[in-house]
């Protein structure tokens, strides 16, 4: 009786592209969430429902500005731009303490904390993968053009 080796999925160029696409999607989702929270805070501030409308408006504008980093990084990752890896990783490193703070708050924030932490860890894992790093041209032996 002969045994045939089981075929394995090729690790061609599609694997790093899938990793970069997944990292881009998660990073974009984080950016869109920040933008949504910023719009909500602005609305609450303008509608006058906040204890301090000025503070709500300032917080909303701040969140909108901060949402630009992950959104720009996600676009760069999707297009395979080398520069996008740094901002995407920085975004994830900034998200981890936020997730911890949400976790320690408890209550309804626990689910948000878990989602944010899992997303951040997943993106870091996807971006430090050697094939994804090589696809972006950011490997240890790579030279900047």
Coordinates of C-alpha atoms in Angstrom, one line a residue:
X1 CA 0.0 0.0 0.0
X2 CA 1.5 3.3 -1.0
X3 CA 0.9 6.5 0.8
X4 CA 0.7 9.7 -1.1
X5 CA 1.9 12.8 0.5
X6 CA -0.9 15.3 1.3
X7 CA -0.7 18.4 -0.8
X8 CA 0.0 21.5 1.1
X9 CA -1.2 25.0 0.2
X10 CA 1.4 26.9 -1.8
X11 CA 3.1 29.7 0.2
X12 CA 3.4 31.8 -2.9
X13 CA 2.8 35.5 -3.2
X14 CA -0.9 35.2 -2.2
X15 CA -0.1 34.4 1.5
X16 CA 1.6 37.7 2.3
X17 CA -1.1 39.6 0.4
X18 CA -3.8 37.9 2.5
X19 CA -1.9 38.9 5.7
X20 CA -1.5 42.5 4.6
X21 CA -5.2 42.6 3.5
X22 CA -6.3 41.3 6.9
X23 CA -4.1 43.7 8.7
X24 CA -5.4 46.6 6.6
X25 CA -9.0 45.6 7.2
X26 CA -8.5 45.4 11.0
X27 CA -6.6 48.7 11.1
X28 CA -9.2 50.4 9.0
X29 CA -12.0 49.1 11.3
X30 CA -10.1 50.6 14.2
X31 CA -9.8 53.9 12.4
X32 CA -13.5 53.9 11.4
X33 CA -14.5 53.2 15.0
X34 CA -12.4 56.1 16.2
X35 CA -14.0 58.4 13.6
X36 CA -17.4 57.2 14.5
X37 CA -16.8 57.9 18.2
X38 CA -15.4 61.3 17.2
X39 CA -18.5 62.2 15.2
X40 CA -20.7 61.0 18.1
X41 CA -18.8 63.1 20.6
X42 CA -19.1 66.2 18.3
X43 CA -22.8 65.6 18.0
X44 CA -23.3 65.3 21.8
X45 CA -21.2 68.5 22.2
X46 CA -23.1 70.5 19.6
X47 CA -26.5 69.2 20.7
X48 CA -25.8 70.3 24.2
X49 CA -26.4 67.0 25.9
X50 CA -22.9 66.8 27.4
X51 CA -22.0 68.1 30.9
X52 CA -19.3 70.1 29.1
X53 CA -20.1 70.8 25.5
X54 CA -16.6 72.3 24.9
X55 CA -14.9 69.2 26.2
X56 CA -17.1 66.9 24.1
X57 CA -16.4 68.9 21.0
X58 CA -12.6 69.0 21.7
X59 CA -12.7 65.3 22.3
X60 CA -14.6 64.6 19.1
X61 CA -12.2 66.7 17.0
X62 CA -9.3 64.9 18.7
X63 CA -10.7 61.5 17.9
X64 CA -11.3 62.5 14.3
X65 CA -7.7 63.6 13.9
X66 CA -6.4 60.5 15.6
X67 CA -8.5 58.3 13.3
X68 CA -6.5 59.5 10.4
X69 CA -3.4 57.5 11.4
X70 CA -4.9 54.1 11.3
X71 CA -7.0 54.9 8.2
X72 CA -3.9 56.2 6.2
X73 CA -1.9 53.2 7.5
X74 CA -4.6 50.8 6.4
X75 CA -4.7 52.3 2.9
X76 CA -0.9 52.0 2.7
X77 CA -1.0 48.4 3.8
X78 CA -3.6 47.5 1.3
X79 CA -1.5 49.1 -1.4
X80 CA 1.6 47.3 -0.1
X81 CA 3.5 50.5 0.8
X82 CA 6.6 50.0 2.9
X83 CA 6.0 53.1 5.1
X84 CA 2.6 51.9 6.3
X85 CA 4.0 49.2 8.6
X86 CA 5.3 51.7 11.1
X87 CA 2.1 53.7 11.6
X88 CA 0.0 50.5 11.7
X89 CA 2.2 49.0 14.4
X90 CA 2.3 52.3 16.4
X91 CA -1.5 52.3 16.2
X92 CA -1.7 48.8 17.7
X93 CA 0.8 49.6 20.4
X94 CA -1.3 52.6 21.4
X95 CA -4.5 50.5 21.4
X96 CA -3.2 48.0 23.9
X97 CA -3.1 50.4 26.9
X98 CA -6.5 51.7 25.9
X99 CA -7.8 48.1 25.9
X100 CA -6.4 47.5 29.3
X101 CA -8.1 50.7 30.6
X102 CA -11.4 49.6 29.2
X103 CA -10.9 46.1 30.7
X104 CA -10.3 47.5 34.2
X105 CA -13.4 49.7 33.8
X106 CA -15.5 46.6 33.6
X107 CA -19.2 46.4 32.8
X108 CA -20.1 46.9 29.2
X109 CA -16.6 48.0 28.3
X110 CA -15.2 44.5 28.8
X111 CA -16.4 43.4 25.4
X112 CA -15.0 46.5 23.7
X113 CA -11.7 45.9 25.6
X114 CA -11.5 42.3 24.4
X115 CA -12.3 43.2 20.8
X116 CA -9.7 46.0 20.8
X117 CA -7.0 43.8 22.4
X118 CA -7.6 40.9 20.1
X119 CA -7.6 43.1 17.0
X120 CA -4.3 44.8 18.1
X121 CA -2.6 41.5 18.8
X122 CA -3.8 40.1 15.5
X123 CA -2.5 43.0 13.5
X124 CA 0.9 43.0 15.2
X125 CA 1.1 39.2 14.5
X126 CA 0.2 39.8 10.9
X127 CA 2.7 42.6 10.4
X128 CA 5.7 41.0 12.1
X129 CA 5.3 37.8 10.1
X130 CA 8.4 37.5 8.0
X131 CA 6.5 37.0 4.7
X132 CA 4.4 40.1 5.3
X133 CA 7.5 42.0 6.3
X134 CA 9.3 40.8 3.1
X135 CA 6.3 41.7 0.9
X136 CA 6.5 45.3 2.2
X137 CA 10.2 45.4 1.6
X138 CA 10.9 46.0 5.3
X139 CA 13.0 43.0 6.2
X140 CA 16.2 43.1 8.2
X141 CA 18.4 43.2 5.1
X142 CA 16.3 45.5 3.0
X143 CA 17.6 48.8 1.9
X144 CA 15.4 51.9 1.4
X145 CA 15.2 53.0 -2.2

